[in-house]
Amino acid sequence: MNIEEQYDKIYRYCWYKLKNREAAEDITQEAFLRLLNSGGYRDTGRSLQYLYTVARNLCTDEFRRIKPDLLPEEVPVPGPEEKTVTSMVLREALDELNPEDRELLLLRYVNGVRMSVLARLYGVSRFALYRRLAGITEALKKKLGGSEFLE
Amino acid sequence: MNDKSLNDKLKRALAAEFAPPEPMRKREFLRKVRGEGVSSLGFVLIQLPYIRKRVWLLSLAVLAAGVWAALRTGPASVWAASALMPWLAVTAVTENTRSAACGMAELEMSTRFSLGSLTLARLGTVGAVHFVLLCTLSLVWGGDGISAVRAGIYILTPYLLTLCLGLPLTRKTGGGWPCFGAAALVSGVGLFFRGVRLYEPELVKYWVLAMALMALVAAAEYKKTIFSKEALLWSLS
């Protein structure tokens, strides 16, 4: 496993969940430290599942511990004024999806997590996951209808 | 219903949409973590001194006996080398039972590296050394009337057969002694049938077939042995 590459991906996932750089980075590092201290998981090819499970649970704990509105507001790069019209269209389409579906899109299409890992992470069969992803992408495409992404 | 359901442009746009701010402490963390880690080669080198000396001594003894017999009797007596090989395989298999035999399995499972990794490193190291040794013996036994490749087939097949029998036996019993029985059986069969054209050129194709089959079975048995250690770890955690 390429730790540097996975660090970026786990950090992106944590940041998506918390929208706070400090907390996201703390949780990313904690997840890696726990993985490195658990030889069993590290050697059985389930490192990714372990990392995402720990990161998700820690993010949930953090979310409960500090109310989201108390977390310092951080705006992702680029800022709204720098965004192109097409990315704003995409943002609006994503906003219309439910948070779980957005998370699945991030994990599958941005972080490139394998279907087998995702299926174990969500506790569903691969077939069910394929169907769910197909539904999400279909819904996203419908919301983007006619935009340049579909050309 | 796969990655093709989103085009590259949309995937790039999604990546930009989910892009977080640059992490602040990544380099420092990675430097610290890597400093504590051990490379694969480093891990194997750490394990090297823990392989029992008798494994190396017995391997050397088999090599010496093989070379001596080749020089003394010539390629026609390749059956002697073939009968020696099961005893070489015993050293590889019994190394796998060392933790359990010495009552150290529990301790090894609680250490920094899993028992499966230790077994893989040790069996891999012994296997690599044996491979070099078998190649050397094949070259030594090859000569007039018998090629080095044919000699290699006669030498490798009983080695693999002993692995195929010894690995499941040691896995089930936890001790190395059943492997000695398997080696004696394979060696004895080779010696017993040496007079009934077992090593005739027309039977080489069957030897090749048997060797290929045993190579596959031995690989599967190695895999099962490594995973059995991990299953033990998981059931204890």
Coordinates of C-alpha atoms in Angstrom, one line a residue:
Chain A
M1 CA 0.0 0.0 0.0
N2 CA 1.3 3.4 -1.0
I3 CA 0.9 5.3 2.3
E4 CA 1.4 8.8 0.8
E5 CA -1.3 8.2 -1.8
Q6 CA -3.7 6.7 0.8
Y7 CA -2.9 9.5 3.2
D8 CA -4.3 12.0 0.6
K9 CA -7.4 9.9 0.0
I10 CA -8.2 9.3 3.7
Y11 CA -7.6 13.0 4.4
R12 CA -9.9 14.0 1.5
Y13 CA -12.6 11.6 2.9
C14 CA -12.2 13.0 6.5
W15 CA -12.3 16.6 5.2
Y16 CA -15.4 15.8 3.3
K17 CA -17.0 14.5 6.4
L18 CA -15.9 17.3 8.8
K19 CA -15.0 20.2 6.6
N20 CA -12.3 21.1 9.0
R21 CA -8.6 20.7 8.1
E22 CA -7.2 20.3 11.6
A23 CA -9.7 17.7 12.6
A24 CA -9.5 15.9 9.3
E25 CA -5.7 15.6 9.5
D26 CA -5.8 14.5 13.1
I27 CA -8.2 11.7 12.3
T28 CA -6.2 10.7 9.1
Q29 CA -3.0 10.3 11.2
E30 CA -4.9 8.5 14.0
A31 CA -6.3 6.0 11.4
F32 CA -2.8 5.3 10.0
L33 CA -1.3 4.9 13.4
R34 CA -4.0 2.4 14.4
L35 CA -3.4 0.5 11.2
L36 CA 0.4 0.4 11.7
N37 CA -0.1 -0.9 15.2
S38 CA -2.4 -3.7 14.1
G39 CA -0.2 -6.2 12.3
G40 CA -3.1 -8.6 11.7
Y41 CA -5.1 -6.1 9.5
R42 CA -2.0 -4.9 7.8
D43 CA -1.0 -8.3 6.6
T44 CA -4.4 -9.7 5.5
G45 CA -4.9 -7.3 2.6
R46 CA -7.7 -5.4 4.4
S47 CA -5.8 -2.3 5.1
L48 CA -8.0 0.0 3.1
Q49 CA -11.2 -1.3 4.7
Y50 CA -9.6 -0.9 8.1
L51 CA -8.5 2.7 7.3
Y52 CA -11.8 3.8 6.0
T53 CA -13.7 2.1 8.9
V54 CA -11.5 3.8 11.5
A55 CA -11.7 7.1 9.7
R56 CA -15.5 7.0 9.4
N57 CA -16.0 6.0 13.0
L58 CA -13.6 8.7 14.3
C59 CA -15.3 11.3 12.1
T60 CA -18.6 10.3 13.5
D61 CA -17.3 10.6 17.1
E62 CA -15.8 14.0 16.2
F63 CA -19.0 15.2 14.7
R64 CA -20.9 14.2 17.8
R65 CA -18.3 15.7 20.2
I66 CA -18.2 19.1 18.6
K67 CA -21.4 20.4 17.0
P68 CA -20.8 21.1 13.4
D69 CA -21.7 24.7 13.7
L70 CA -18.9 25.1 16.3
L71 CA -16.3 23.8 13.9
P72 CA -14.4 26.7 12.2
E73 CA -15.8 27.3 8.8
E74 CA -13.3 26.4 6.0
V75 CA -14.0 27.0 2.4
P76 CA -12.6 24.5 -0.1
V77 CA -10.3 25.6 -2.8
P78 CA -11.1 27.2 -5.3
G79 CA -13.3 29.9 -3.8
P80 CA -16.8 30.5 -5.1
E81 CA -15.7 33.5 -7.2
E82 CA -13.1 31.3 -8.9
K83 CA -15.5 28.5 -9.8
T84 CA -16.5 28.2 -13.3
V85 CA -20.1 28.0 -14.3
T86 CA -19.8 24.3 -15.1
S87 CA -18.4 23.4 -11.6
M88 CA -21.3 25.4 -10.1
V89 CA -23.7 23.3 -12.1
L90 CA -22.0 20.2 -10.7
R91 CA -22.0 21.5 -7.2
E92 CA -25.8 22.2 -7.4
A93 CA -26.3 18.7 -8.8
L94 CA -24.3 17.1 -6.0
D95 CA -26.1 19.2 -3.4
E96 CA -29.4 17.6 -4.5
L97 CA -28.0 14.1 -3.8
N98 CA -28.3 12.8 -0.3
P99 CA -25.1 12.8 1.8
E100 CA -24.6 9.1 1.7
D101 CA -24.8 9.0 -2.1
R102 CA -22.3 11.9 -2.3
E103 CA -20.0 10.0 0.0
L104 CA -20.2 6.9 -2.2
L105 CA -19.4 9.0 -5.3
L106 CA -16.3 10.4 -3.5
L107 CA -15.1 7.0 -2.4
R108 CA -15.7 5.2 -5.7
Y109 CA -14.9 7.8 -8.4
V110 CA -12.6 10.3 -6.7
N111 CA -10.7 8.0 -4.2
G112 CA -11.0 5.0 -6.5
V113 CA -11.8 2.5 -3.8
R114 CA -12.3 -1.0 -5.2
M115 CA -15.9 -2.4 -5.2
S116 CA -14.9 -5.3 -3.0
V117 CA -13.6 -2.9 -0.3
L118 CA -16.6 -0.7 -0.6
A119 CA -19.0 -3.7 -0.4
R120 CA -17.3 -4.8 2.9
L121 CA -17.3 -1.2 4.2
Y122 CA -21.0 -0.8 3.7
G123 CA -21.8 -4.3 4.6
V124 CA -23.7 -5.0 1.3
S125 CA -23.1 -7.3 -1.6
R126 CA -21.2 -6.2 -4.6
F127 CA -24.3 -6.5 -6.8
A128 CA -26.3 -4.3 -4.5
L129 CA -23.5 -1.8 -4.5
Y130 CA -23.3 -1.8 -8.4
R131 CA -27.1 -1.2 -8.5
R132 CA -26.9 1.6 -6.0
L133 CA -24.0 3.3 -7.8
A134 CA -25.7 3.0 -11.1
G135 CA -28.8 4.7 -9.6
I136 CA -26.6 7.5 -8.1
T137 CA -24.8 8.2 -11.4
E138 CA -28.0 8.1 -13.3
A139 CA -29.5 10.6 -10.9
L140 CA -26.4 12.8 -11.2
K141 CA -26.5 12.7 -14.9
K142 CA -30.2 13.6 -15.0
K143 CA -29.5 16.6 -12.7
L144 CA -26.6 17.6 -15.0
G145 CA -28.8 17.1 -18.1
G146 CA -27.5 18.9 -21.1
S147 CA -24.3 20.2 -19.4
E148 CA -20.9 19.9 -21.0
F149 CA -20.0 16.9 -18.6
L150 CA -22.2 14.6 -20.6
E151 CA -20.8 15.5 -24.0
Chain B
M1 CA -22.6 -0.5 -14.3
N2 CA -18.9 0.2 -13.8
D3 CA -16.4 3.1 -13.9
K4 CA -17.3 3.7 -17.5
S5 CA -20.7 5.0 -16.3
L6 CA -19.0 8.4 -15.6
N7 CA -16.7 9.9 -18.2
D8 CA -13.2 11.2 -17.4
K9 CA -14.3 14.8 -17.6
L10 CA -17.0 14.3 -15.0
K11 CA -14.6 12.3 -12.8
R12 CA -12.0 15.1 -12.9
A13 CA -14.7 17.7 -12.1
L14 CA -15.8 15.5 -9.1
A15 CA -12.2 15.3 -7.9
A16 CA -12.0 19.1 -8.1
E17 CA -15.3 19.5 -6.3
F18 CA -14.2 17.2 -3.4
A19 CA -10.7 18.7 -3.3
P20 CA -9.7 19.5 0.3
P21 CA -7.2 22.2 1.3
E22 CA -3.5 21.1 1.4
P23 CA -2.7 19.1 4.5
M24 CA -0.3 20.8 6.9
R25 CA 1.4 18.0 8.7
K26 CA 1.6 15.3 6.0
R27 CA 5.4 15.3 5.3
E28 CA 6.3 15.3 9.0
F29 CA 3.9 12.4 9.6
L30 CA 5.1 10.3 6.7
R31 CA 8.8 10.8 7.6
K32 CA 8.0 9.6 11.1
V33 CA 6.0 6.6 10.0
R34 CA 8.5 5.6 7.4
G35 CA 11.4 5.8 9.9
E36 CA 9.6 3.3 12.0
G37 CA 8.8 0.9 9.2
V38 CA 10.9 -1.9 7.7
S39 CA 11.3 -2.7 4.0
S40 CA 10.4 -6.2 2.7
L41 CA 14.1 -7.0 2.1
G42 CA 15.0 -5.6 5.6
F43 CA 12.3 -7.8 7.1
V44 CA 13.7 -10.9 5.4
L45 CA 17.2 -10.1 6.5
I46 CA 15.9 -9.7 10.1
Q47 CA 14.4 -13.2 9.9
L48 CA 17.6 -14.8 8.4
P49 CA 19.5 -15.4 11.6
Y50 CA 16.4 -17.0 13.2
I51 CA 16.3 -19.9 10.6
R52 CA 17.8 -22.9 12.4
K53 CA 21.4 -23.7 11.6
R54 CA 20.5 -27.4 11.1
V55 CA 18.4 -26.3 8.1
W56 CA 21.5 -24.9 6.4
L57 CA 23.7 -27.8 7.6
L58 CA 21.3 -30.4 6.3
S59 CA 20.9 -28.5 3.0
L60 CA 24.7 -28.4 2.6
A61 CA 24.9 -32.1 3.5
V62 CA 22.4 -33.0 0.8
L63 CA 24.3 -30.8 -1.7
A64 CA 27.6 -32.4 -0.7
A65 CA 26.2 -35.9 -0.9
G66 CA 24.5 -35.2 -4.3
V67 CA 27.8 -33.8 -5.8
W68 CA 29.8 -36.7 -4.3
A69 CA 27.4 -39.3 -5.7
A70 CA 27.3 -37.6 -9.1
L71 CA 31.1 -37.5 -9.4
R72 CA 31.4 -41.1 -8.2
T73 CA 28.6 -42.9 -10.1
G74 CA 27.8 -40.6 -13.0
P75 CA 24.5 -39.4 -14.5
A76 CA 23.1 -42.9 -14.9
S77 CA 22.5 -43.0 -11.1
V78 CA 20.3 -39.9 -11.0
W79 CA 17.8 -41.9 -9.0
A80 CA 20.1 -41.5 -6.0
A81 CA 19.8 -37.7 -6.2
S82 CA 16.1 -38.1 -6.7
A83 CA 15.9 -40.2 -3.5
L84 CA 17.9 -37.6 -1.6
M85 CA 15.6 -34.7 -2.4
P86 CA 12.7 -35.5 0.0
W87 CA 15.1 -35.0 2.9
L88 CA 15.9 -31.5 1.6
A89 CA 12.2 -30.8 1.4
V90 CA 11.8 -31.9 5.1
T91 CA 14.1 -29.0 6.2
A92 CA 11.8 -26.5 4.4
V93 CA 8.6 -27.9 5.8
T94 CA 9.8 -28.4 9.4
E95 CA 10.9 -24.8 9.6
N96 CA 7.3 -23.9 9.3
T97 CA 6.4 -25.9 12.4
R98 CA 9.1 -24.3 14.6
S99 CA 6.9 -21.8 16.4
A100 CA 4.4 -24.5 17.4
A101 CA 7.0 -27.1 18.2
C102 CA 8.9 -24.8 20.5
G103 CA 5.7 -23.5 22.1
M104 CA 6.3 -20.0 20.8
A105 CA 3.3 -19.6 18.5
E106 CA 1.4 -17.6 21.0
L107 CA 4.3 -15.2 21.7
E108 CA 5.0 -14.8 18.0
M109 CA 1.4 -13.9 17.3
S110 CA 1.6 -11.0 19.8
T111 CA 4.7 -9.4 18.3
R112 CA 5.1 -6.6 15.8
F113 CA 5.0 -8.8 12.7
S114 CA 2.2 -11.5 12.2
L115 CA 3.1 -15.2 12.4
G116 CA 1.9 -15.4 8.7
S117 CA 4.5 -12.8 7.6
L118 CA 7.3 -14.6 9.6
T119 CA 6.4 -18.0 8.1
L120 CA 6.2 -16.5 4.6
A121 CA 9.7 -14.8 5.0
R122 CA 11.3 -18.0 6.4
L123 CA 9.7 -20.5 4.0
G124 CA 10.5 -18.1 1.1
T125 CA 14.1 -17.7 2.1
V126 CA 14.7 -21.5 2.6
G127 CA 12.8 -22.2 -0.7
A128 CA 15.0 -19.7 -2.6
V129 CA 18.2 -21.3 -1.2
H130 CA 16.9 -24.7 -2.1
F131 CA 16.0 -23.6 -5.6
V132 CA 19.6 -22.5 -6.1
L133 CA 20.8 -25.8 -4.6
L134 CA 18.5 -27.9 -6.9
C135 CA 19.7 -26.0 -9.9
T136 CA 23.3 -26.7 -8.9
L137 CA 22.6 -30.4 -8.5
S138 CA 20.8 -30.5 -11.8
L139 CA 23.9 -29.1 -13.5
V140 CA 26.1 -31.5 -11.7
W141 CA 24.0 -34.6 -12.5
G142 CA 23.5 -33.6 -16.2
G143 CA 26.0 -35.2 -18.5
D144 CA 26.4 -38.1 -20.9
G145 CA 23.1 -39.5 -21.8
I146 CA 21.0 -37.3 -19.5
S147 CA 20.5 -33.6 -19.9
A148 CA 20.6 -31.1 -17.0
V149 CA 16.9 -30.3 -17.6
R150 CA 16.0 -34.0 -17.4
A151 CA 18.1 -34.4 -14.3
G152 CA 16.4 -31.3 -12.9
I153 CA 13.0 -32.9 -13.4
Y154 CA 14.0 -36.1 -11.6
I155 CA 15.4 -34.0 -8.7
L156 CA 12.6 -31.4 -8.4
T157 CA 9.7 -33.8 -8.6
P158 CA 10.3 -35.8 -5.4
Y159 CA 11.1 -32.5 -3.6
L160 CA 7.7 -31.0 -4.7
L161 CA 5.9 -34.3 -3.8
T162 CA 7.4 -34.2 -0.3
L163 CA 6.2 -30.6 0.1
C164 CA 2.7 -31.6 -1.1
L165 CA 2.5 -34.3 1.5
G166 CA 4.5 -32.7 4.3
L167 CA 2.8 -29.3 4.4
P168 CA -0.8 -30.5 5.0
L169 CA 0.5 -33.1 7.4
T170 CA 2.4 -30.6 9.5
R171 CA -0.5 -28.2 9.3
K172 CA -2.9 -30.8 10.7
T173 CA -0.7 -32.3 13.3
G174 CA 1.4 -29.2 14.3
G175 CA 4.6 -31.2 14.4
G176 CA 7.4 -32.0 12.0
W177 CA 7.6 -35.7 12.4
P178 CA 4.9 -36.7 9.9
C179 CA 6.9 -34.9 7.3
F180 CA 9.8 -37.3 8.0
G181 CA 7.5 -40.1 7.3
A182 CA 6.4 -38.5 4.0
A183 CA 10.0 -38.0 3.0
A184 CA 10.9 -41.6 3.8
L185 CA 7.9 -42.8 1.7
V186 CA 8.8 -40.7 -1.3
S187 CA 12.5 -41.6 -1.1
G188 CA 11.7 -45.3 -0.6
V189 CA 9.3 -45.3 -3.6
G190 CA 12.0 -43.7 -5.7
L191 CA 14.6 -46.3 -4.6
F192 CA 12.2 -49.2 -4.9
F193 CA 11.1 -48.4 -8.5
R194 CA 14.5 -47.5 -9.8
G195 CA 14.9 -50.9 -11.4
V196 CA 11.5 -50.8 -13.2
R197 CA 12.3 -48.2 -15.9
L198 CA 11.0 -45.3 -13.8
Y199 CA 13.9 -43.1 -15.1
E200 CA 13.7 -44.2 -18.7
P201 CA 13.6 -41.4 -21.3
E202 CA 10.2 -42.4 -22.7
L203 CA 8.6 -41.7 -19.3
V204 CA 10.0 -38.1 -19.0
K205 CA 6.7 -36.6 -20.3
Y206 CA 4.9 -38.2 -17.3
W207 CA 7.5 -36.8 -15.0
V208 CA 7.0 -33.3 -16.5
L209 CA 3.3 -33.7 -16.0
A210 CA 3.7 -34.8 -12.4
M211 CA 6.1 -32.0 -11.7
A212 CA 3.8 -29.4 -13.1
L213 CA 0.9 -30.8 -11.1
M214 CA 2.9 -31.0 -7.9
A215 CA 4.2 -27.4 -8.4
L216 CA 0.6 -26.2 -8.5
V217 CA -0.4 -28.3 -5.4
A218 CA 2.7 -27.2 -3.5
A219 CA 2.0 -23.5 -4.2
A220 CA -1.6 -24.0 -3.0
E221 CA -0.3 -25.8 0.1
Y222 CA 2.1 -22.9 0.8
K223 CA -0.7 -20.5 0.5
K224 CA -2.9 -22.5 2.8
T225 CA -0.1 -22.8 5.4
I226 CA 0.5 -19.0 5.4
F227 CA -3.3 -18.3 5.7
S228 CA -3.7 -20.9 8.4
K229 CA -1.4 -18.8 10.6
E230 CA -3.4 -15.7 9.9
A231 CA -6.7 -17.5 10.6
L232 CA -5.2 -18.4 14.0
L233 CA -4.3 -14.8 14.6
W234 CA -7.8 -13.6 13.7
S235 CA -9.5 -16.1 15.9
L236 CA -7.4 -15.1 18.9
S237 CA -7.9 -11.3 18.4

